């Protein structure tokens, strides 16, 4: 099998899960005949038919609501947000209906809400957002945000099989920019497990999604300067893999968190708190962070470049941290 | 139908004969309405004794809607109640103790104290979806339930309720629109109880009949006198039957009145007193009792037996709830996620091969029948009639007297039979009571509604 993009890996996961389990259905705007705005569901309708691949009205609340109802009868709906920014339109249905269902009355909601997220493609304030933290703050949800084609496929399959509502963020900057060869054999990637992307002894960078690639590039720059950086890809933000984070800190004693989400209320703050609670004695310096600005995602390329984390910003922050 | 064993009438089989109700079923309707009312009266007493943890949301005066609509469902069907639909839960098979323990936050409650009131359900046996407090969200959810049931070949119908106030939410419109596009087997019962907390319906919706909401979605609707349990049942039964054969979704507007405040804390002083008097004279249970008597369906002894049975049952279940402990504090941390605690398996009633390739495969192209062409002459514009008045009215097989083409303006018109006291001289049902007391049109229409001026009034409105 040749190399596939992250987008193709996502499509493979959908086809395989549709083939494996007739309880898996898909709902979303323009996902059927058109195959989705990014073509993630291309070919799905032709193969599995309109009962399983449902083109819906532009009604995010109704889409997620209907998916909740379907899940109560044992289906496993996969909802596409055309852009993940639009998940704001169904915030209530996600956070109050789906997330609280099992806790309140023991009714599991096996559902996936997936969609393209993230910036760097000049999408402007409404097509570039990283709204993951609204949902990381919501008990009852799981939040997954892969950075590789392999993980995207394996995690999406796990998400579809999970008995809880899983929000699956697909960084659109990565959709067609990264490629890798995937195993021929069936595989899944467990939700809630971080991955060590690069081993190092001097400091740890915790990151995810497109920012994980930025962090790896920065690590290469620093390696030439003699600083060995360990890069951990969180992959799942809720539940957070505290164990892997803390194991790494015990080794490197310094932590830099890098994310494309905005700064205030981003996962970096939560990780800093976790480290203070569980690994304070191992820290040789402050928990540092490189994040997007606390602004909406701006449209003009120079503004967006300023907004986003970059290899330079990450390397500079790492150099400062390494001094401790 | 569930619950027959709870009525003191032996073990007769409830058989529906072409949409008509047997004597046992007539009595069962009474039983559930009275059980609903007596249960809520006990909740009010418990509230005053500080034994209720949260609020009590009375459905006084609306029992005929909860009971009459849900009574049209079968065991396999699904429902999702709203806060004032305790009656639907009783009809579907939950016990009064479930309601008591929910309100008292006891560990023995269906949610083990995690949530209160009517916020609980059962996926496996009773097929009840729990509501949330945000209005309208159940509509797309129950559309999805209906769609999933159809997909699995279960031939089920989904039913949920919404208020006049809730019909203004985005979720209502998105949900009904999706249901309509998908032809989902969904019965949506819009309980127009005239008040959204303190705001009268005229300030919420610019329509006389909320059933007109259906016109926007190209679906069938009916208006029914919500205080006439037989009319409500017949209308719901028609809607359920229609949905089951693929002619849904359907919207039913049930006109009624919220006889108490929004919740126990609310004395509802904003409601005009004569409005309450008007509706009190149309109390659904009192009317139905008279109907049962006049129809010879029961006697005083039967009523006394049913009432006594309700009392015994409520005594027992209230005692159970009061004696139950509150939940262990540690349980607050449990159950956020489903990790192996539930086995999720769909109940397939059709061959799975039908939804798998190659059987399911299609050519992925759109077919657009008329190319979206305008059907009006070039250069012209077409005016559409205004939504009101609604043109869909109940039409019952047994209806006599007023013709089916007559709007159900009076309490008799919808049922077509004497239910309760003679109200033939009473003003039309559509009274100005959806308005505030200081609204000048309120006084004006009250004048016009005097029986002597009734005919002129009707002509004018046509």
GROMACS .gro file of N, CA and C in nm, chain B residues 299-423:
model
  375
  623UNK      N    1  -7.008   0.369   3.754
  623UNK     CA    2  -7.099   0.420   3.856
  623UNK      C    3  -7.013   0.467   3.974
  624UNK      N    4  -7.081   0.514   4.075
  624UNK     CA    5  -7.009   0.571   4.190
  624UNK      C    6  -6.917   0.468   4.254
  625UNK      N    7  -6.961   0.344   4.252
  625UNK     CA    8  -6.882   0.239   4.316
  625UNK      C    9  -6.749   0.218   4.241
  626UNK      N   10  -6.758   0.214   4.109
  626UNK     CA   11  -6.635   0.196   4.029
  626UNK      C   12  -6.538   0.310   4.052
  627UNK      N   13  -6.591   0.432   4.050
  627UNK     CA   14  -6.506   0.548   4.074
  627UNK      C   15  -6.439   0.539   4.210
  628UNK      N   16  -6.518   0.503   4.309
  628UNK     CA   17  -6.463   0.494   4.445
  628UNK      C   18  -6.352   0.388   4.450
  629UNK      N   19  -6.372   0.279   4.379
  629UNK     CA   20  -6.270   0.173   4.377
  629UNK      C   21  -6.140   0.221   4.314
  630UNK      N   22  -6.154   0.288   4.202
  630UNK     CA   23  -6.033   0.338   4.135
  630UNK      C   24  -5.962   0.441   4.222
  631UNK      N   25  -6.042   0.533   4.276
  631UNK     CA   26  -5.982   0.637   4.362
  631UNK      C   27  -5.911   0.577   4.482
  632UNK      N   28  -5.976   0.475   4.541
  632UNK     CA   29  -5.914   0.412   4.658
  632UNK      C   30  -5.785   0.342   4.619
  633UNK      N   31  -5.787   0.281   4.503
  633UNK     CA   32  -5.666   0.213   4.456
  633UNK      C   33  -5.552   0.312   4.436
  634UNK      N   34  -5.585   0.428   4.379
  634UNK     CA   35  -5.484   0.533   4.359
  634UNK      C   36  -5.428   0.577   4.494
  635UNK      N   37  -5.517   0.597   4.589
  635UNK     CA   38  -5.473   0.640   4.722
  635UNK      C   39  -5.377   0.539   4.784
  636UNK      N   40  -5.417   0.412   4.777
  636UNK     CA   41  -5.332   0.306   4.834
  636UNK      C   42  -5.194   0.304   4.769
  637UNK      N   43  -5.196   0.313   4.637
  637UNK     CA   44  -5.071   0.307   4.562
  637UNK      C   45  -4.982   0.425   4.596
  638UNK      N   46  -5.043   0.545   4.605
  638UNK     CA   47  -4.965   0.664   4.635
  638UNK      C   48  -4.916   0.660   4.779
  639UNK      N   49  -4.999   0.612   4.871
  639UNK     CA   50  -4.955   0.597   5.010
  639UNK      C   51  -4.828   0.512   5.017
  640UNK      N   52  -4.838   0.398   4.950
  640UNK     CA   53  -4.728   0.302   4.953
  640UNK      C   54  -4.601   0.359   4.891
  641UNK      N   55  -4.616   0.421   4.774
  641UNK     CA   56  -4.498   0.471   4.703
  641UNK      C   57  -4.439   0.595   4.770
  642UNK      N   58  -4.526   0.678   4.828
  642UNK     CA   59  -4.474   0.796   4.899
  642UNK      C   60  -4.394   0.751   5.022
  643UNK      N   61  -4.449   0.652   5.090
  643UNK     CA   62  -4.379   0.598   5.207
  643UNK      C   63  -4.243   0.543   5.166
  644UNK      N   64  -4.244   0.468   5.057
  644UNK     CA   65  -4.118   0.412   5.006
  644UNK      C   66  -4.016   0.524   4.981
  645UNK      N   67  -4.062   0.630   4.917
  645UNK     CA   68  -3.971   0.741   4.884
  645UNK      C   69  -3.922   0.812   5.010
  646UNK      N   70  -4.015   0.837   5.101
  646UNK     CA   71  -3.974   0.910   5.222
  646UNK      C   72  -3.877   0.829   5.305
  647UNK      N   73  -3.891   0.698   5.302
  647UNK     CA   74  -3.803   0.614   5.382
  647UNK      C   75  -3.672   0.581   5.312
  648UNK      N   76  -3.662   0.614   5.184
  648UNK     CA   77  -3.538   0.587   5.110
  648UNK      C   78  -3.430   0.685   5.151
  649UNK      N   79  -3.305   0.640   5.153
  649UNK     CA   80  -3.196   0.731   5.188
  649UNK      C   81  -3.154   0.819   5.070
  650UNK      N   82  -3.084   0.926   5.101
  650UNK     CA   83  -3.020   1.007   4.998
  650UNK      C   84  -2.898   0.929   4.947
  651UNK      N   85  -2.848   0.965   4.829
  651UNK     CA   86  -2.735   0.888   4.775
  651UNK      C   87  -2.605   0.911   4.853
  652UNK      N   88  -2.517   0.813   4.845
  652UNK     CA   89  -2.383   0.820   4.903
  652UNK      C   90  -2.305   0.930   4.831
  653UNK      N   91  -2.245   1.025   4.905
  653UNK     CA   92  -2.174   1.136   4.839
  653UNK      C   93  -2.071   1.089   4.736
  654UNK      N   94  -2.008   0.975   4.763
  654UNK     CA   95  -1.906   0.928   4.669
  654UNK      C   96  -1.962   0.898   4.531
  655UNK      N   97  -2.090   0.869   4.523
  655UNK     CA   98  -2.147   0.835   4.392
  655UNK      C   99  -2.150   0.956   4.299
  656UNK      N  100  -2.126   1.076   4.354
  656UNK     CA  101  -2.118   1.196   4.269
  656UNK      C  102  -2.009   1.182   4.164
  657UNK      N  103  -1.907   1.104   4.196
  657UNK     CA  104  -1.792   1.094   4.104
  657UNK      C  105  -1.811   0.986   3.998
  658UNK      N  106  -1.917   0.911   4.008
  658UNK     CA  107  -1.931   0.794   3.920
  658UNK      C  108  -2.028   0.819   3.804
  659UNK      N  109  -2.001   0.750   3.695
  659UNK     CA  110  -2.098   0.745   3.586
  659UNK      C  111  -2.088   0.854   3.482
  660UNK      N  112  -1.980   0.935   3.484
  660UNK     CA  113  -1.966   1.038   3.381
  660UNK      C  114  -1.951   0.972   3.244
  661UNK      N  115  -1.873   0.863   3.242
  661UNK     CA  116  -1.851   0.794   3.115
  661UNK      C  117  -1.908   0.653   3.120
  662UNK      N  118  -1.941   0.604   3.005
  662UNK     CA  119  -1.982   0.465   2.990
  662UNK      C  120  -1.859   0.385   2.949
  663UNK      N  121  -1.799   0.317   3.043
  663UNK     CA  122  -1.681   0.236   3.012
  663UNK      C  123  -1.715   0.090   3.043
  664UNK      N  124  -1.775   0.027   2.946
  664UNK     CA  125  -1.806  -0.115   2.963
  664UNK      C  126  -1.929  -0.143   3.047
  665UNK      N  127  -1.996  -0.038   3.095
  665UNK     CA  128  -2.111  -0.061   3.182
  665UNK      C  129  -2.238  -0.092   3.101
  666UNK      N  130  -2.239  -0.054   2.975
  666UNK     CA  131  -2.354  -0.083   2.891
  666UNK      C  132  -2.310  -0.160   2.767
  667UNK      N  133  -2.388  -0.257   2.733
  667UNK     CA  134  -2.366  -0.325   2.606
  667UNK      C  135  -2.460  -0.262   2.506
  668UNK      N  136  -2.403  -0.201   2.406
  668UNK     CA  137  -2.488  -0.129   2.310
  668UNK      C  138  -2.510  -0.217   2.188
  669UNK      N  139  -2.634  -0.252   2.167
  669UNK     CA  140  -2.665  -0.337   2.052
  669UNK      C  141  -2.799  -0.295   1.995
  670UNK      N  142  -2.799  -0.269   1.868
  670UNK     CA  143  -2.924  -0.229   1.802
  670UNK      C  144  -3.015  -0.351   1.784
  671UNK      N  145  -3.145  -0.325   1.792
  671UNK     CA  146  -3.244  -0.432   1.776
  671UNK      C  147  -3.288  -0.435   1.630
  672UNK      N  148  -3.219  -0.515   1.552
  672UNK     CA  149  -3.246  -0.519   1.407
  672UNK      C  150  -3.374  -0.595   1.378
  673UNK      N  151  -3.464  -0.532   1.304
  673UNK     CA  152  -3.587  -0.598   1.263
  673UNK      C  153  -3.594  -0.609   1.110
  674UNK      N  154  -3.482  -0.595   1.047
  674UNK     CA  155  -3.474  -0.614   0.902
  674UNK      C  156  -3.338  -0.677   0.873
  675UNK      N  157  -3.323  -0.740   0.759
  675UNK     CA  158  -3.192  -0.801   0.729
  675UNK      C  159  -3.084  -0.693   0.716
  676UNK      N  160  -2.974  -0.714   0.784
  676UNK     CA  161  -2.865  -0.616   0.777
  676UNK      C  162  -2.810  -0.604   0.635
  677UNK      N  163  -2.826  -0.709   0.558
  677UNK     CA  164  -2.772  -0.706   0.421
  677UNK      C  165  -2.830  -0.590   0.341
  678UNK      N  166  -2.954  -0.550   0.377
  678UNK     CA  167  -3.020  -0.442   0.303
  678UNK      C  168  -2.946  -0.309   0.314
  679UNK      N  169  -2.870  -0.293   0.423
  679UNK     CA  170  -2.801  -0.164   0.441
  679UNK      C  171  -2.651  -0.178   0.415
  680UNK      N  172  -2.613  -0.290   0.361
  680UNK     CA  173  -2.472  -0.312   0.327
  680UNK      C  174  -2.459  -0.324   0.176
  681UNK      N  175  -2.341  -0.292   0.124
  681UNK     CA  176  -2.320  -0.314  -0.019
  681UNK      C  177  -2.320  -0.464  -0.049
  682UNK      N  178  -2.370  -0.505  -0.162
  682UNK     CA  179  -2.407  -0.419  -0.276
  682UNK      C  180  -2.552  -0.369  -0.269
  683UNK      N  181  -2.637  -0.428  -0.181
  683UNK     CA  182  -2.778  -0.390  -0.182
  683UNK      C  183  -2.799  -0.241  -0.157
  684UNK      N  184  -2.717  -0.184  -0.070
  684UNK     CA  185  -2.738  -0.045  -0.031
  684UNK      C  186  -2.678   0.055  -0.129
  685UNK      N  187  -2.592   0.008  -0.217
  685UNK     CA  188  -2.518   0.100  -0.304
  685UNK      C  189  -2.611   0.171  -0.402
  686UNK      N  190  -2.578   0.297  -0.429
  686UNK     CA  191  -2.660   0.379  -0.519
  686UNK      C  192  -2.570   0.459  -0.612
  687UNK      N  193  -2.632   0.516  -0.710
  687UNK     CA  194  -2.559   0.613  -0.792
  687UNK      C  195  -2.570   0.748  -0.722
  688UNK      N  196  -2.457   0.808  -0.690
  688UNK     CA  197  -2.459   0.929  -0.608
  688UNK      C  198  -2.481   1.053  -0.694
  689UNK      N  199  -2.604   1.071  -0.736
  689UNK     CA  200  -2.640   1.192  -0.811
  689UNK      C  201  -2.773   1.245  -0.759
  690UNK      N  202  -2.793   1.373  -0.771
  690UNK     CA  203  -2.922   1.432  -0.735
  690UNK      C  204  -3.014   1.429  -0.855
  691UNK      N  205  -3.140   1.408  -0.828
  691UNK     CA  206  -3.242   1.426  -0.931
  691UNK      C  207  -3.332   1.541  -0.887
  692UNK      N  208  -3.337   1.644  -0.965
  692UNK     CA  209  -3.419   1.760  -0.930
  692UNK      C  210  -3.538   1.766  -1.025
  693UNK      N  211  -3.655   1.736  -0.972
  693UNK     CA  212  -3.773   1.709  -1.054
  693UNK      C  213  -3.808   1.823  -1.150
  694UNK      N  214  -3.828   1.942  -1.098
  694UNK     CA  215  -3.879   2.050  -1.184
  694UNK      C  216  -3.775   2.161  -1.203
  695UNK      N  217  -3.649   2.127  -1.171
  695UNK     CA  218  -3.539   2.223  -1.184
  695UNK      C  219  -3.558   2.346  -1.098
  696UNK      N  220  -3.652   2.339  -1.002
  696UNK     CA  221  -3.675   2.455  -0.916
  696UNK      C  222  -3.744   2.569  -0.987
  697UNK      N  223  -3.807   2.536  -1.099
  697UNK     CA  224  -3.866   2.642  -1.181
  697UNK      C  225  -3.983   2.710  -1.112
  698UNK      N  226  -3.995   2.839  -1.135
  698UNK     CA  227  -4.108   2.914  -1.081
  698UNK      C  228  -4.234   2.875  -1.158
  699UNK      N  229  -4.344   2.862  -1.087
  699UNK     CA  230  -4.468   2.820  -1.152
  699UNK      C  231  -4.563   2.938  -1.173
  700UNK      N  232  -4.512   3.058  -1.153
  700UNK     CA  233  -4.597   3.176  -1.171
  700UNK      C  234  -4.562   3.243  -1.303
  701UNK      N  235  -4.657   3.316  -1.362
  701UNK     CA  236  -4.630   3.379  -1.491
  701UNK      C  237  -4.512   3.475  -1.485
  702UNK      N  238  -4.440   3.484  -1.592
  702UNK     CA  239  -4.325   3.573  -1.599
  702UNK      C  240  -4.367   3.716  -1.567
  703UNK      N  241  -4.289   3.781  -1.486
  703UNK     CA  242  -4.316   3.920  -1.455
  703UNK      C  243  -4.416   3.939  -1.343
  704UNK      N  244  -4.480   3.833  -1.299
  704UNK     CA  245  -4.580   3.847  -1.193
  704UNK      C  246  -4.521   3.807  -1.059
  705UNK      N  247  -4.583   3.850  -0.954
  705UNK     CA  248  -4.550   3.798  -0.822
  705UNK      C  249  -4.673   3.727  -0.770
  706UNK      N  250  -4.650   3.637  -0.680
  706UNK     CA  251  -4.761   3.558  -0.628
  706UNK      C  252  -4.774   3.586  -0.480
  707UNK      N  253  -4.893   3.622  -0.438
  707UNK     CA  254  -4.912   3.641  -0.294
  707UNK      C  255  -4.962   3.511  -0.232
  708UNK      N  256  -4.909   3.481  -0.115
  708UNK     CA  257  -4.949   3.358  -0.046
  708UNK      C  258  -5.046   3.397   0.064
  709UNK      N  259  -5.145   3.313   0.090
  709UNK     CA  260  -5.238   3.345   0.199
  709UNK      C  261  -5.165   3.346   0.332
  710UNK      N  262  -5.215   3.425   0.422
  710UNK     CA  263  -5.154   3.427   0.555
  710UNK      C  264  -5.181   3.295   0.626
  711UNK      N  265  -5.099   3.268   0.725
  711UNK     CA  266  -5.103   3.136   0.787
  711UNK      C  267  -5.237   3.110   0.857
  712UNK      N  268  -5.292   3.210   0.919
  712UNK     CA  269  -5.412   3.184   0.996
  712UNK      C  270  -5.537   3.211   0.913
  713UNK      N  271  -5.648   3.145   0.932
  713UNK     CA  272  -5.662   3.045   1.037
  713UNK      C  273  -5.613   2.909   0.989
  714UNK      N  274  -5.575   2.825   1.081
  714UNK     CA  275  -5.532   2.691   1.047
  714UNK      C  276  -5.647   2.615   0.985
  715UNK      N  277  -5.617   2.524   0.897
  715UNK     CA  278  -5.723   2.455   0.825
  715UNK      C  279  -5.729   2.306   0.858
  716UNK      N  280  -5.646   2.263   0.952
  716UNK     CA  281  -5.645   2.122   0.986
  716UNK      C  282  -5.718   2.104   1.119
  717UNK      N  283  -5.824   2.026   1.115
  717UNK     CA  284  -5.901   2.008   1.237
  717UNK      C  285  -5.927   1.860   1.259
  718UNK      N  286  -5.952   1.823   1.383
  718UNK     CA  287  -5.976   1.682   1.412
  718UNK      C  288  -6.099   1.633   1.339
  719UNK      N  289  -6.090   1.510   1.294
  719UNK     CA  290  -6.203   1.449   1.228
  719UNK      C  291  -6.213   1.307   1.283
  720UNK      N  292  -6.312   1.286   1.363
  720UNK     CA  293  -6.320   1.157   1.429
  720UNK      C  294  -6.430   1.074   1.367
  721UNK      N  295  -6.407   0.946   1.363
  721UNK     CA  296  -6.504   0.854   1.303
  721UNK      C  297  -6.640   0.865   1.372
  722UNK      N  298  -6.635   0.884   1.503
  722UNK     CA  299  -6.760   0.883   1.577
  722UNK      C  300  -6.818   1.022   1.595
  723UNK      N  301  -6.759   1.118   1.527
  723UNK     CA  302  -6.799   1.256   1.553
  723UNK      C  303  -6.943   1.282   1.507
  724UNK      N  304  -7.015   1.349   1.590
  724UNK     CA  305  -7.152   1.385   1.557
  724UNK      C  306  -7.171   1.534   1.584
  725UNK      N  307  -7.285   1.584   1.550
  725UNK     CA  308  -7.312   1.724   1.580
  725UNK      C  309  -7.230   1.814   1.488
  726UNK      N  310  -7.140   1.886   1.544
  726UNK     CA  311  -7.060   1.978   1.464
  726UNK      C  312  -6.983   1.900   1.359
  727UNK      N  313  -6.984   1.952   1.240
  727UNK     CA  314  -6.913   1.884   1.131
  727UNK      C  315  -6.763   1.894   1.149
  728UNK      N  316  -6.695   1.804   1.080
  728UNK     CA  317  -6.549   1.802   1.093
  728UNK      C  318  -6.486   1.927   1.035
  729UNK      N  319  -6.560   1.994   0.945
  729UNK     CA  320  -6.503   2.115   0.885
  729UNK      C  321  -6.510   2.233   0.981
  730UNK      N  322  -6.586   2.214   1.088
  730UNK     CA  323  -6.596   2.321   1.187
  730UNK      C  324  -6.471   2.324   1.274
  731UNK      N  325  -6.415   2.440   1.292
  731UNK     CA  326  -6.304   2.447   1.385
  731UNK      C  327  -6.350   2.411   1.526
  732UNK      N  328  -6.262   2.355   1.605
  732UNK     CA  329  -6.302   2.316   1.740
  732UNK      C  330  -6.310   2.437   1.831
  733UNK      N  331  -6.400   2.526   1.800
  733UNK     CA  332  -6.406   2.650   1.877
  733UNK      C  333  -6.459   2.628   2.017
  734UNK      N  334  -6.547   2.531   2.030
  734UNK     CA  335  -6.599   2.506   2.164
  734UNK      C  336  -6.549   2.371   2.212
  735UNK      N  337  -6.566   2.349   2.338
  735UNK     CA  338  -6.515   2.226   2.396
  735UNK      C  339  -6.583   2.104   2.337
  736UNK      N  340  -6.708   2.118   2.292
  736UNK     CA  341  -6.777   2.002   2.237
  736UNK      C  342  -6.731   1.972   2.095
  737UNK      N  343  -6.698   2.077   2.025
  737UNK     CA  344  -6.676   2.059   1.882
  737UNK      C  345  -6.568   1.955   1.853
  738UNK      N  346  -6.466   1.950   1.934
  738UNK     CA  347  -6.356   1.862   1.903
  738UNK      C  348  -6.391   1.716   1.931
  739UNK      N  349  -6.465   1.693   2.036
  739UNK     CA  350  -6.496   1.555   2.070
  739UNK      C  351  -6.626   1.510   2.005
  740UNK      N  352  -6.713   1.605   1.980
  740UNK     CA  353  -6.838   1.571   1.918
  740UNK      C  354  -6.931   1.493   2.008
  741UNK      N  355  -6.911   1.503   2.136
  741UNK     CA  356  -6.997   1.431   2.229
  741UNK      C  357  -7.003   1.508   2.359
  742UNK      N  358  -7.110   1.488   2.433
  742UNK     CA  359  -7.120   1.562   2.558
  742UNK      C  360  -7.017   1.514   2.659
  743UNK      N  361  -6.916   1.591   2.681
  743UNK     CA  362  -6.816   1.556   2.781
  743UNK      C  363  -6.829   1.658   2.892
  744UNK      N  364  -6.885   1.618   3.002
  744UNK     CA  365  -6.900   1.710   3.113
  744UNK      C  366  -7.026   1.793   3.100
  745UNK      N  367  -7.027   1.908   3.165
  745UNK     CA  368  -7.149   1.988   3.172
  745UNK      C  369  -7.180   2.051   3.037
  746UNK      N  370  -7.301   2.094   3.022
  746UNK     CA  371  -7.344   2.154   2.897
  746UNK      C  372  -7.282   2.293   2.884
  747UNK      N  373  -7.203   2.312   2.780
  747UNK     CA  374  -7.138   2.441   2.761
  747UNK      C  375  -7.179   2.502   2.627
   0.00000   0.00000   0.00000
